[in-house]
Tab-separated table of N, CA and C in Angstrom:
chain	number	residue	atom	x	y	z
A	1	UNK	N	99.653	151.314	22.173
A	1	UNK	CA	98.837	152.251	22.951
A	1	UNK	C	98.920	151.935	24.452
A	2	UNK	N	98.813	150.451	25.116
A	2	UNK	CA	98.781	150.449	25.920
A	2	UNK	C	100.101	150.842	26.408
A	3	UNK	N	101.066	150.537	25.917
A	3	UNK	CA	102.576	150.633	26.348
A	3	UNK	C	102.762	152.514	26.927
A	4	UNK	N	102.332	152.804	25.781
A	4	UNK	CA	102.009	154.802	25.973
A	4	UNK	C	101.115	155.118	27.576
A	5	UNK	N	100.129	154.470	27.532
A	5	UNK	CA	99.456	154.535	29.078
A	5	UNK	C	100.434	154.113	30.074
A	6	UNK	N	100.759	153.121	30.048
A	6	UNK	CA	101.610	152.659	31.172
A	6	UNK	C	102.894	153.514	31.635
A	7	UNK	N	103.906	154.082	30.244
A	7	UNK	CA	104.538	155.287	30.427
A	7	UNK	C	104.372	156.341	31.332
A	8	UNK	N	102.806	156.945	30.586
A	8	UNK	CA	102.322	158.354	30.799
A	8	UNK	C	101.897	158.195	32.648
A	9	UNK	N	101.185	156.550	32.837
A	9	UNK	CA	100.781	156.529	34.323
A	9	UNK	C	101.959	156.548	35.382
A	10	UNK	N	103.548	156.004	34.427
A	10	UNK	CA	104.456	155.693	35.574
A	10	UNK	C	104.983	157.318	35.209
A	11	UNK	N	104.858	157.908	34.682
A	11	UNK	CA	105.596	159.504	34.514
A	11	UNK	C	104.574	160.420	35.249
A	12	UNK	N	103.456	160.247	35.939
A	12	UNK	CA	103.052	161.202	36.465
A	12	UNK	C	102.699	160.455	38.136
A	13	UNK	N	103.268	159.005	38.361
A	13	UNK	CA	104.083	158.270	39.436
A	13	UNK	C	102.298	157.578	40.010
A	14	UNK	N	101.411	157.042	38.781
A	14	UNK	CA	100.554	155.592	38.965
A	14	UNK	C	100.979	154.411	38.262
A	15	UNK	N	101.438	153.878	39.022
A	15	UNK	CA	102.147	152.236	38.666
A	15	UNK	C	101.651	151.398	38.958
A	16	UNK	N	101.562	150.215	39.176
A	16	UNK	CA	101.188	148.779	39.066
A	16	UNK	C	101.753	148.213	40.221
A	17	UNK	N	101.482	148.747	41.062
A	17	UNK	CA	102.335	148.588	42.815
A	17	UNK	C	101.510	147.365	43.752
A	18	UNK	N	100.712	147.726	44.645
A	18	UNK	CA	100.077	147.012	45.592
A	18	UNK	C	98.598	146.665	44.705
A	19	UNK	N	98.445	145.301	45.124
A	19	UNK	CA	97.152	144.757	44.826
A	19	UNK	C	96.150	145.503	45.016
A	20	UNK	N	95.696	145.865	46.469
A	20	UNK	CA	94.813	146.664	46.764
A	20	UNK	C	94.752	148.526	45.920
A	21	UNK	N	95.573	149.031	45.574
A	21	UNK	CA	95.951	149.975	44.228
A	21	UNK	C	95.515	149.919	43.278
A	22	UNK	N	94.858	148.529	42.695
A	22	UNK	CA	94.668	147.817	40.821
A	22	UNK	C	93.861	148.303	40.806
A	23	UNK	N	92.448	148.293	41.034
A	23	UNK	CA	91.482	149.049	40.702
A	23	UNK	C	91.772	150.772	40.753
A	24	UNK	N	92.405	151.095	41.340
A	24	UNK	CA	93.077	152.734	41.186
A	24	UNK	C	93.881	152.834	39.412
A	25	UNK	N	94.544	152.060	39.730
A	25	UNK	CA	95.131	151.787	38.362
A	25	UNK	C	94.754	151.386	37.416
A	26	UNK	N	93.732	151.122	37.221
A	26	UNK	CA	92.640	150.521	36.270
A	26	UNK	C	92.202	151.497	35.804
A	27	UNK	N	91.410	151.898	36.651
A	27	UNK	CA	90.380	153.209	36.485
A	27	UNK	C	91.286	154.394	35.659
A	28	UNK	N	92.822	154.724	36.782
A	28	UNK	CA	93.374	155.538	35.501
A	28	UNK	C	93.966	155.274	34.414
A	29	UNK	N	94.211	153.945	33.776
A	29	UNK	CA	94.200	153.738	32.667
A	29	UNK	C	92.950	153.989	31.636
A	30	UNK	N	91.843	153.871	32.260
A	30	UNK	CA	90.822	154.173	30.920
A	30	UNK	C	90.446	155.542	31.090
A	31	UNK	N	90.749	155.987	31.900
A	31	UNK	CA	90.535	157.380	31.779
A	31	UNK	C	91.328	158.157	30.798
A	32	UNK	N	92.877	157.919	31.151
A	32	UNK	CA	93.710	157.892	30.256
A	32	UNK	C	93.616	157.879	28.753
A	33	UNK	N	93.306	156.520	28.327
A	33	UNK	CA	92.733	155.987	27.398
A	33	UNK	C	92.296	156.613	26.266
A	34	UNK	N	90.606	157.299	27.637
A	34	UNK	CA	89.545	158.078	27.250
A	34	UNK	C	89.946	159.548	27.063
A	35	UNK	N	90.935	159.816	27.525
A	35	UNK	CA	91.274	161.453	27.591
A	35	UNK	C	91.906	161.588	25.911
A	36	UNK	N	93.037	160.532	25.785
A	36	UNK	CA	93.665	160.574	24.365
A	36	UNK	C	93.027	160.213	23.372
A	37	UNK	N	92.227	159.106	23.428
A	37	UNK	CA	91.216	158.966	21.886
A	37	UNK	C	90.551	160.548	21.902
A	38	UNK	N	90.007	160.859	22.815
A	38	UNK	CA	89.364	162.118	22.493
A	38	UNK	C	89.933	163.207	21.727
A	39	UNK	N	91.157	163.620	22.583
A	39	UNK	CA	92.170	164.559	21.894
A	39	UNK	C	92.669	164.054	20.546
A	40	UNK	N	92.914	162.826	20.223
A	40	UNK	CA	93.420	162.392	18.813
A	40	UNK	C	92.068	162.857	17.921
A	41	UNK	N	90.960	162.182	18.353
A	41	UNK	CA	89.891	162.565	17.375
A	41	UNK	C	89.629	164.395	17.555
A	42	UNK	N	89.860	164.949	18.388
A	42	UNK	CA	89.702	166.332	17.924
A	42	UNK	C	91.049	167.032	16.454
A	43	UNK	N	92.325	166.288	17.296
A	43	UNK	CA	92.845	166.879	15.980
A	43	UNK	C	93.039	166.204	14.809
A	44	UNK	N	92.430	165.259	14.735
A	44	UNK	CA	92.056	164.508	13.294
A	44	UNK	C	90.823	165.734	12.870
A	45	UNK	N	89.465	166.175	13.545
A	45	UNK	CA	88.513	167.055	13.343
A	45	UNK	C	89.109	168.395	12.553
A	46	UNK	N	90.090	168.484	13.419
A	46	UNK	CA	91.024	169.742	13.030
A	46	UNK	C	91.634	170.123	12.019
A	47	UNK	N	92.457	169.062	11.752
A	47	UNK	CA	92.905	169.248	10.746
A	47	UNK	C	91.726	168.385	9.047
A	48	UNK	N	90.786	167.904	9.341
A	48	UNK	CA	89.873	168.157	8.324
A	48	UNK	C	88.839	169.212	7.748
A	49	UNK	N	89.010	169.945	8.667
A	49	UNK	CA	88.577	171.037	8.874
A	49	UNK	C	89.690	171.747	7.725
């Protein structure tokens, strides 16, 4: 999972660059994170449905 974040952050060009950046990069990793558990659990919902 994390490997998938790190992908998705360097494909839309947030990387792991300058120190002062990490907390930028932090933050969009759990957002990240938070965006895909969500969407996974909707279509897990979905398809039990």
């Amino acid at each position: 999972m994390e490997y998938m974040i790190d992908k998705y952050l360097e494909t839309i060009g947030i990387t792991n660059g300058k120190k002062s950046n990490q907390s930028n990069v932090n933050t969009a990793k759990f957002l990240t994170a938070s965006y895909l558990q969500q969407m996974h659990a909707r279509t897990i919902n979905n398809i039990e449905d």
